[in-house]
Coordinates of C-alpha atoms in Angstrom, one line a residue:
Chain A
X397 CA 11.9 -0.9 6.2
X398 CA 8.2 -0.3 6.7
X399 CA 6.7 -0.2 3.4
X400 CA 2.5 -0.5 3.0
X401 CA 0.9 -0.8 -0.5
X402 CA -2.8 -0.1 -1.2
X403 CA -4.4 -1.6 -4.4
X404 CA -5.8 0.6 -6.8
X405 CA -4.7 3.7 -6.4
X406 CA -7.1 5.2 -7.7
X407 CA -11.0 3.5 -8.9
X408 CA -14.4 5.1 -10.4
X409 CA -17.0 3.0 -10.1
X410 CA -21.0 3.2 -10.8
X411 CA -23.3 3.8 -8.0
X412 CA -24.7 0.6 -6.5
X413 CA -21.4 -1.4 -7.5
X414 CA -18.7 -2.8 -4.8
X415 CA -15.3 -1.8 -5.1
X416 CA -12.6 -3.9 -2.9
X417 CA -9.4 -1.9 -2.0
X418 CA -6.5 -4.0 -0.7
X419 CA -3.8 -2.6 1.7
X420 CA -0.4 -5.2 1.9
X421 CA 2.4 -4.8 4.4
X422 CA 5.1 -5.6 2.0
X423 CA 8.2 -6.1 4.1
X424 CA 6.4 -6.8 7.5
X425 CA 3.8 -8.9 9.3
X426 CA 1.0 -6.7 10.5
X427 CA -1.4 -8.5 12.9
X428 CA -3.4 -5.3 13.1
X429 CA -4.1 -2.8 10.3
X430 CA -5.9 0.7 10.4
X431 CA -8.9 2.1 7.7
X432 CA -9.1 6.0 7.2
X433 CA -11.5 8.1 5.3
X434 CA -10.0 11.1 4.8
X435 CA -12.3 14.2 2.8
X436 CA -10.6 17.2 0.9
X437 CA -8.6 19.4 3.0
X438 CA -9.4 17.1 6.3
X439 CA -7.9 15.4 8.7
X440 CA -8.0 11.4 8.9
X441 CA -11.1 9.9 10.4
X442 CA -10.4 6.3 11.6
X443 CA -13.0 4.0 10.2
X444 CA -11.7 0.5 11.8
X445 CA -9.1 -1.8 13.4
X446 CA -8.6 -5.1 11.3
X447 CA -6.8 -8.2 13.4
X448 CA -6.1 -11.0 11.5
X449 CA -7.9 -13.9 12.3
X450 CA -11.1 -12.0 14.0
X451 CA -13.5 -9.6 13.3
X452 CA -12.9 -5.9 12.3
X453 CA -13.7 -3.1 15.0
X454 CA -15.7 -0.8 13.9
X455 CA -15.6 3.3 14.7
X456 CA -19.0 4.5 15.9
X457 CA -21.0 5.6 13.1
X458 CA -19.4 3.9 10.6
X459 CA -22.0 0.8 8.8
X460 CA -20.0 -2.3 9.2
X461 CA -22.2 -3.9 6.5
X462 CA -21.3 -0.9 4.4
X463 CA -17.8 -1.2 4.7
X464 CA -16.5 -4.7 4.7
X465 CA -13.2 -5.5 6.2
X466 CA -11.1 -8.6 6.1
X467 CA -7.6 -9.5 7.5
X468 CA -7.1 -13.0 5.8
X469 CA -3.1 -12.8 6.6
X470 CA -0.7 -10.6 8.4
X471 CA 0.2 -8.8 5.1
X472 CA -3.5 -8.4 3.5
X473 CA -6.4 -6.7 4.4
X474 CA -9.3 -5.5 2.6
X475 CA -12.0 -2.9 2.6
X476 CA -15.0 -3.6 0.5
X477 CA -17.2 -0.7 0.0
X478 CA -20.6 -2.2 -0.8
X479 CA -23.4 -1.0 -3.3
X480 CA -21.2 2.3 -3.3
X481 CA -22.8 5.7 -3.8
X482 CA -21.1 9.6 -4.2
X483 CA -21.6 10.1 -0.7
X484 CA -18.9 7.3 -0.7
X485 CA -16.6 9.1 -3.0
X486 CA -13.2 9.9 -0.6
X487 CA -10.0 9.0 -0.1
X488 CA -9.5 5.8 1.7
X489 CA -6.1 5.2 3.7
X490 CA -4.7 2.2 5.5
X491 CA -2.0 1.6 7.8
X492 CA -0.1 -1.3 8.9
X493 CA 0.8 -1.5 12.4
X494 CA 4.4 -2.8 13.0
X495 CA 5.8 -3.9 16.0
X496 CA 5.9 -6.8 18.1
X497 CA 3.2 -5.9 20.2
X498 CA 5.6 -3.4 22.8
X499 CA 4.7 0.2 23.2
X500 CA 6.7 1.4 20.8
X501 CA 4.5 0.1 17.6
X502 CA 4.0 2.6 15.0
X503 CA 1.6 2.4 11.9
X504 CA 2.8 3.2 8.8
X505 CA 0.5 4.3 5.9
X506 CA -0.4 3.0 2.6
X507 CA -0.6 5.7 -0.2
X508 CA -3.9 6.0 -0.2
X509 CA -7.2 5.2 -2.8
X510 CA -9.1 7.6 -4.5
X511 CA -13.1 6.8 -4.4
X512 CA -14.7 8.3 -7.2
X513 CA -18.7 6.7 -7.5
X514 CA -20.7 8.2 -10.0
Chain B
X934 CA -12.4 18.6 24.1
X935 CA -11.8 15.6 21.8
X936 CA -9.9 17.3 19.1
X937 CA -6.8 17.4 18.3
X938 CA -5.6 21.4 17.3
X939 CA -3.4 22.8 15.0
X940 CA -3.4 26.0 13.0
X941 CA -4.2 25.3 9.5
X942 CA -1.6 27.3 7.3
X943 CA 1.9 28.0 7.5
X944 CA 3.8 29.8 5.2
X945 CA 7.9 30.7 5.5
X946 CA 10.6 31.7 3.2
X947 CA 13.1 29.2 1.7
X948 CA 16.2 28.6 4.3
X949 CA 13.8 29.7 7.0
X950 CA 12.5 27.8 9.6
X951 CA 9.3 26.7 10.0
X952 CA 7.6 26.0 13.3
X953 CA 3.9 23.9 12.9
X954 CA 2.5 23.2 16.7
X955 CA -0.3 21.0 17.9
X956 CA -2.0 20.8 21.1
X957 CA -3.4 17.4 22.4
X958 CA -5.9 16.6 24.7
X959 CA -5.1 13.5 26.6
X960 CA -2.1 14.1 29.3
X961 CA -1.4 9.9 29.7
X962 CA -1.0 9.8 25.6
X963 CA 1.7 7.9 25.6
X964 CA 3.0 8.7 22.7
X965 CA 3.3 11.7 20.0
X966 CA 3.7 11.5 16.0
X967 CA 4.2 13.6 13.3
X968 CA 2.9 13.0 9.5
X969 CA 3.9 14.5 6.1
X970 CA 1.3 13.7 3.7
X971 CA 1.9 15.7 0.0
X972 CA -0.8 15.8 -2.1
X973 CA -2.5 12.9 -3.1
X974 CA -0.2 10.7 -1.0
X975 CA -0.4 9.0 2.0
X976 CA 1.0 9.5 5.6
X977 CA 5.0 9.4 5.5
X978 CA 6.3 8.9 9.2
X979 CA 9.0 11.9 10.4
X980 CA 9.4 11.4 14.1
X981 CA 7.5 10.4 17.3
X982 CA 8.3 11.0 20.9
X983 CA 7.9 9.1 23.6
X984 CA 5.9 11.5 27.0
X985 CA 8.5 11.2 29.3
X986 CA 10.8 13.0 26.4
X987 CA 10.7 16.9 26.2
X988 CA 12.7 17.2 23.3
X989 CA 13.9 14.8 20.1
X990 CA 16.2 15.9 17.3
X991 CA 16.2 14.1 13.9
X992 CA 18.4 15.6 11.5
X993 CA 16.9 19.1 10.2
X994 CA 13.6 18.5 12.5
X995 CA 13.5 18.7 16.2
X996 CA 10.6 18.1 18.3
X997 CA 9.7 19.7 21.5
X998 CA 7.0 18.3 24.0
X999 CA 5.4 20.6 26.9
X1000 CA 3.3 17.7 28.5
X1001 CA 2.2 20.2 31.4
X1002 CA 1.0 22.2 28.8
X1003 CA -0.1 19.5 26.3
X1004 CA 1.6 20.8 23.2
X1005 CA 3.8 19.2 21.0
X1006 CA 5.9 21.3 18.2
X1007 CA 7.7 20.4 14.8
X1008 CA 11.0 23.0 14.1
X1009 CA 11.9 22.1 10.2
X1010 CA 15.3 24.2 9.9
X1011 CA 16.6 25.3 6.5
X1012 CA 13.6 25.1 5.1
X1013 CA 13.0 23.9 1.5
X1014 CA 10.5 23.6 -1.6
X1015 CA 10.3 20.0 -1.1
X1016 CA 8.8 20.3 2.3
X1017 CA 5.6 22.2 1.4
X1018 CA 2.9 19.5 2.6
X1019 CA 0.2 19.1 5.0
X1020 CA 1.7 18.2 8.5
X1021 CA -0.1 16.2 10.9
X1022 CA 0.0 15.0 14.6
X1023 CA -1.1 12.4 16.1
X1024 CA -1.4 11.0 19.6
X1025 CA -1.6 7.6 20.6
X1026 CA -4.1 8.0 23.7
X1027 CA -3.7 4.6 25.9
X1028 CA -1.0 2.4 25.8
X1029 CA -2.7 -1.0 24.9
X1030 CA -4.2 0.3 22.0
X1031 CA -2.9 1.4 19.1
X1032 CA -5.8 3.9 17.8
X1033 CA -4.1 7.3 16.7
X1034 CA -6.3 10.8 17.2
X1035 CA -4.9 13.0 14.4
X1036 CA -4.8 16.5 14.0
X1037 CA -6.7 19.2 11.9
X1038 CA -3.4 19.5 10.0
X1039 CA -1.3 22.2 9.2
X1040 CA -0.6 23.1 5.4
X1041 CA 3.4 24.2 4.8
X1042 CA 4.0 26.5 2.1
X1043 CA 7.6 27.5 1.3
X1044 CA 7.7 30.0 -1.2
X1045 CA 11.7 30.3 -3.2

């Protein structure tokens, strides 16, 4: 199987708090892991590429110190949206990228986390 | 351009079957996906073809790949309620890097 978890699944939060959302590969190693923001009735936009073990690559335009990401283990990563605000409200989405490194690795998506920052 | 294209509603009759396309952009992607997200869910996996392939069939979905054209197509046969959903593709540019460009998405209504 391919199965990907995100933690919550859903959060409100007051502006200027942090809110840590935790995507876990639960029956596969995942060296590399994908963060989406996806807003109503749009398509995915890819926020960054978390490796294990090094430092996440961030999409242009998106505030690294904004959005925190750690990859502690090849079955965790996290995304930490700091001092949130409503602009920040979305859905967040991770996916897990399994494979052993050939061309034929495929992500596979957690079920998402609904942002809600009042 | 950059973006990914697909036509943003579908709508077919139960038993019927539904055709979503998408047209890409990069002719050395190497590889071609398609996503079923339902609302308020995440991405499920259907299929994915590899460029060198001009056709895949998986059960009740076939997917066909014009790579001189740069469009990729989704046939669900026998359509039924349970597939309404937004359908995405997604191309996987450069091989070496596993970045996916999705598109627009297309939203499948099947009405009984």
């Amino acid at each position: 199987g391919a199965v990907v978890s995100q933690h919550p699944s859903r959060v409100i939060c007051k502006s200027g708090t942090s809110v840590k959302i935790e995507c876990r590969s639960l029956d596969f190693q995942a060296t590399t892991m994908f963060w989406y923001r996806q807003f109503p009735k749009q398509s995915l936009m890819l926020m960054a590429t978390s490796n294990e073990g090094s430092k996440a690559t961030y999409e242009q335009g998106v505030e690294k110190d904004k959005f925190l990401i750690n990859h502690a283990s090849l079955t965790l990563s996290t995304l930490t949206v700091t001092s949130a605000h409503p602009e920040d409200s979305s859905f967040y989405i991770c996916s897990a990228l399994k494979g052993t490194s050939g061309s034929t690795d495929t992500q596979y998506f957690g079920p998402g986390t609904r942002l809600t920052v009042l | 351009g950059e973006d990914v294209e697909q036509s943003l509603f579908l709508s077919v009759r139960e038993g019927d079957s539904s055709v979503i396309n998408c047209t890409y952009t990069d002719s050395s992607s190497t590889y071609l996906y398609w996503y079923k997200q339902e609302p308020g869910a995440g991405l499920q996996l259907l299929t994915y073809i590899f460029s060198n392939m001009d056709m895949k069939q998986d059960q009740r979905l076939t997917v066909l790949l014009n790579k001189k054209d740069k469009h990729l197509s989704l046939r669900i046969a026998d359509t039924q309620t349970g597939d309404s959903a937004i359908y995405f593709c997604a191309e996987r540019r450069t091989s070496g890097t596993y970045k996916y460009i999705f598109g627009t998405g297309t939203r499948l209504k099947v009405l009984a």
